[in-house]
């Protein structure tokens, strides 16, 4: 006994300076070595997914976001003028500026990038794309004095608005798309000002999107809460059956679901026909439920309802019935037990459901495009417009970035108020 | 307290039946009278109907037939929140989103009491369970034993005269459970409340109760104070369910007043107290408690021959397994006292007992 105790004492470190393993390597180094191998293996396991996400998600989104501030359409193709703008800040264009412009027009025409240049300026000063392309065709034959020569081609070349647009476009990066996305413009004298009321598009549309999404999330909560409660309290066999009914829409194409709402809701549709046949609505006063906000709200509520029910259900399933029973035995009536004991415990589910539905609704595109008409269009429809029609991808990127920013802000707010770790998706 | 008659009982079940599916009865014809201030335990295996009885009393289940009375008043049709019965649940059911103090204030708030009164009552209840410093905590920040105390305080804070407890100590470890048993017992004695306690732990039932109702198969098998239940079980189920028990099967050869002569299946004849036997020639089960079996020095003394199979040292007692009358499961317990001999496997001994300790019961 005594021997063992003695050797034990001897091999123990005199002080806890550097603990060592049995073979003498410092404990910390050994631990790091052991942990490193496990970490490397873990990294290798997630590497394929990481590569996939970076390639297909992070890179394109990053590129898209970069496009919202990138401004190389003009600056990359007009090197002489860009240099002149850099050397002469705040100067009226003189002969040397027109000379640089003429040289660049000739260059761009030769490189066949004159259309890109024209398009870029056209974002800011409409109707100028043809000005560039037609000048490009004759740029090679222009002679000094260039100012007169260009003004002979078109009076517009002397316009201060055009020149300020070109000066703005000569920077490699610009906040202009964001300024435009916020319904503002750069005024030469007053700086950033709001555009006239009748030209404001994006900000009202943004608020309308938020409003409609909030209304949809609210209706989903009202409709989904009782269903989730029913699912959570019924016997497992029955609730599984009902769960299929909740999930059924998930397994149907989004387009099919949207178009079936069109069949139901249009003015010659099933709902109106039934109402008319019962005499509730006059034949010539059929209710307009389609191609307006109502259509968007109805169809999207139906489509997003499962996203509310599932998190609510998964939270309610975990609430033991003994809580409400305890509340009842303590003297609370049905309503008080429900409101003060049951509902507070479903808050993680309510938070998750509302946030999920709201975020999905804010970015929804197909359904409002099909059933929304003009008053039921959402923000993403405007993004799509800039992507596919006006081809102003920078504008689309700026709008998308604003939407993303708004959602991140909301998420942060939610975290501050309720706490993200309180959220349960299922 | 002992044997209150049904009409002046505080809580009374009268001919109560309960069925969930309309085909089988979970509770069959229950008649039970509980006196004011009594600590009554419903003991039984799971599925025996004891929890159903408690839930009917609390109002969470409705009786299919029969009447339940509280303080002389039928309560069958009174909703749970108007019964004024305190209840402690198996998993405590403390509201996780409220602090301890808010949990305790809840029954007072729904009774629309004034703020100062609520505060005073909450403080008193917390002090009662020695948890005065924990009012601001959330239930999740408390240990199991502390949660148990808070659940107890919440059931008592609104001055309920009847408190129901549904296996309240089931989630605690053994030591804490034994400690809480005494605390609950003392609270019961000090406050003069009536407690109906449900458990499947016979030790708990024996320690705490004034009377124990042993449930099996929807029927009360025996309703008696703990000592009587243990020492004089009325039937084979109670004898087996409460405590350890040696079983000897045989046939009644003679019935002589309170005595029965039983011929065991192995051929030996023993005397036993006739407690619950059909009559001469009927099969019976003789029950003997392990600690009542004694070793006889004289190998020809009345009793049975036994062979030692296994000796287990348990600290305070020795547990010895024997082969007796053809059974390998006969156990005797002897106190680890001064000079007590440890039996060796293979030893042949003679065992015996006082006739009244061998109880002939229904087979």
PDB file of C-alpha atoms in Angstrom, chain B residues 95-96 98-103 131 133-143 146 150:
ATOM      1  CA  UNK B  95     -45.906  26.686 -15.383  1.00  0.00           C
ATOM      2  CA  UNK B  96     -42.513  27.111 -17.041  1.00  0.00           C
ATOM      3  CA  UNK B  98     -43.855  32.002 -14.799  1.00  0.00           C
ATOM      4  CA  UNK B  99     -41.552  32.496 -11.848  1.00  0.00           C
ATOM      5  CA  UNK B 100     -42.085  30.509  -8.690  1.00  0.00           C
ATOM      6  CA  UNK B 101     -43.896  33.425  -7.081  1.00  0.00           C
ATOM      7  CA  UNK B 102     -46.118  33.880 -10.147  1.00  0.00           C
ATOM      8  CA  UNK B 103     -46.920  30.183 -10.102  1.00  0.00           C
ATOM      9  CA  UNK B 131     -38.334  27.989  -0.290  1.00  0.00           C
ATOM     10  CA  UNK B 133     -35.590  32.741  -1.197  1.00  0.00           C
ATOM     11  CA  UNK B 134     -36.644  31.195  -4.492  1.00  0.00           C
ATOM     12  CA  UNK B 135     -39.672  33.316  -5.430  1.00  0.00           C
ATOM     13  CA  UNK B 136     -37.924  34.999  -8.364  1.00  0.00           C
ATOM     14  CA  UNK B 137     -36.616  31.819  -9.984  1.00  0.00           C
ATOM     15  CA  UNK B 138     -38.102  29.946 -12.896  1.00  0.00           C
ATOM     16  CA  UNK B 139     -39.102  26.313 -12.341  1.00  0.00           C
ATOM     17  CA  UNK B 140     -36.413  25.153 -14.781  1.00  0.00           C
ATOM     18  CA  UNK B 141     -33.762  26.659 -12.489  1.00  0.00           C
ATOM     19  CA  UNK B 142     -34.829  24.462  -9.579  1.00  0.00           C
ATOM     20  CA  UNK B 143     -33.828  20.929  -8.718  1.00  0.00           C
ATOM     21  CA  UNK B 146     -37.300  22.064  -5.023  1.00  0.00           C
ATOM     22  CA  UNK B 150     -43.143  24.482  -5.023  1.00  0.00           C
TER      23      UNK B 150
END
